[in-house]
Amino acid sequence: MSRVVGFIDLDAYYCACEVKQKPSLLAGKPLAVCMYETWKKSPDRSADMDRIVKSGGAGLIAVSYEARAMGVKRQMSANEARKACPELITVMVPTKNGKADLSLYKENGEKVVEILQEFAGIVEKRSVDEVALDVTDAAQKLLETTPKELVARQAVNVSHFADSEISLKASKISHEAARRGHEGQHEYTKNDDDEKNHLLKYSSFDYLLLAGAVVINNARKAVRERLGFSCSAGIAANKMIAKVGCGLHKPNQQTIVFPRSVAVLLKDLPLNRLPGLGGDLGNRISSQLNITTAGGLANISRSILLNAGFQDADNLLAAANGTLDEPVKNRANYKSFGSSKTFYKHPITNLTIADQWLSNFAQEIFDRIKNDRNQRNRAPTNVTISITTDKSHVTRTEKVHIGWSDSPQPIVRSAHRLLRRWAGTRTAHLDIVVLGLGVSNFIDLPANKASVMDLLTRNPLHQSKKPSSSAEIMQPSKKKRTIAELLYQQATTSTKKTTTVGKKDSSFFPSSNIDPEVFAQLPPEIKAELLDDRTRLLRQSAPSLGNSHLEQRQVKKKKKTATTTIDSFFAPRRPR
DNA sequence: CATTTTGACGCT
DNA sequence: AGCGTCAA
């Protein structure tokens, strides 16, 4: 079944967020965003403070289109950029606890996703500024209520087409130039080539794409009007081509790629502009097979690819032909998040300092957990530290119970333990160049804010009405169950067997709402919390916890990934 | 002085 | 669980 996919990319996104913060000062100005002012320690500057920096040589991570027009490019150092454009305004990213604080951009990005969800049934958040939408259903509905000729006219008025002269010119520029922006991209101009399409006879699927383009245009308009962010988009029959199409015309424009235009679009497209081939794999393909374009790869036979050691030949060819069809994932929020910092030329040398940074990271992460938890009734169960030294990069992970806890301490303690697990007996000369902390493996929590008590009751007072998004990534564990998993099990399934109740434990809980087996495994502080809860409940003479029906949580089994594709189109399989 | 700070995912 | 790759 053919789908209609829209791929949306926010224009000069970090700059746009800064303009939104201070429109009177920044709107319409050549603007760039850099990470820090200097490598020296300086006071934190929050999002609402003045963050304009006049000196400092940090690399630019975002450049407004006004600045690009003056020759400023991403990755230039700020000093270099000021030479190219003396009136350039450079803004540094907010800082908090001595590190970059990207929450301004993350929070705005989440608002964008919320709006886009009104326009598409399936929404895949791909990064802070990129979203893929499956708008097949919305496009179909539009065609049911509006004459297709009218839909086509609307779409043509607001879209480019991939086979137009200017689109094809844009398709030929290099990966690097395309990423740095400007060259080959345009302010909004439509030439006659686009209009010719309007005279063509459209297939019924073409009409569906045109309808999708109208939907996407409406979505972009909503984002612009409600949040002030402009974005660009591609519309095509699959995610990969939609993304390529999205890159053809920026800013604030959209491009339709009809199936019949795919071949000509890919013919001269630099190979490394194909999603997933921008790195090592793409380089090896280029050099070993002596090709430079997607069209070139499409002309290589499957057997030659296999002989050259590229085991993923089928998917590579599908990508080169524009037929790779990775479905838009139904995931509008993060599966993990974290906090990290590079200690440029001043590595962390001892445990105490590392502990302090980990505590900072934990605090920041916990703030995000609280927001996420309130919105989605979920909490992470894994904590991972990540440590890079000159010689190595390692991660260490352990389980953590967070639930509705109101303290970052569990994360802090985990992080400190994990640090020691990595350091072993060494306490000095750690030479940590990059230190990071993250959380992942979210589980659903009972729908309302509640104490740990609810997680342990056989007949929970609160149950999620609908599975939250994290339900789709849950899987029943076949391995030894962790405490967190036991808790989850207790909270969400009815207990069929009667557990052997240890007399000592059961005496704590006359109503037998707590599984003593579970209770016994709990860390002391949680046991304490439970006992507190119990006395509170007894004082309030809690109503019977009742029983009757329990919702059986539906847990989708994680699909066994038998074969790797050139993936989700971003993580190609490594040939052996 | 300077490609930082994130995030997803495949392989083993 | 841990490592490596790709990407914005």
XYZ file of C-alpha atoms (C1' of nucleotides) in Angstrom, chain A residues 36 38-39 75 99 335-336 338 342 344 368 564, chain B:
24
model
C 29.933 29.004 24.446
C 34.930 31.098 25.646
C 36.327 27.935 27.097
C 30.997 25.550 11.380
C 27.116 23.573 30.770
C 13.088 6.907 23.931
C 16.013 8.163 25.938
C 20.659 12.583 28.676
C 33.087 17.888 26.761
C 38.049 20.440 26.104
C 13.141 16.506 32.220
C 18.950 -4.714 8.935
C 41.619 28.678 22.041
C 36.763 24.994 19.497
C 32.589 19.823 15.968
C 29.099 20.265 21.005
C 25.420 18.016 22.682
C 22.531 15.416 21.917
C 19.604 11.072 20.064
C 18.372 6.395 17.431
C 19.713 2.030 16.280
C 22.450 -2.298 14.634
C 25.654 -5.807 15.974
C 27.436 -8.990 19.210
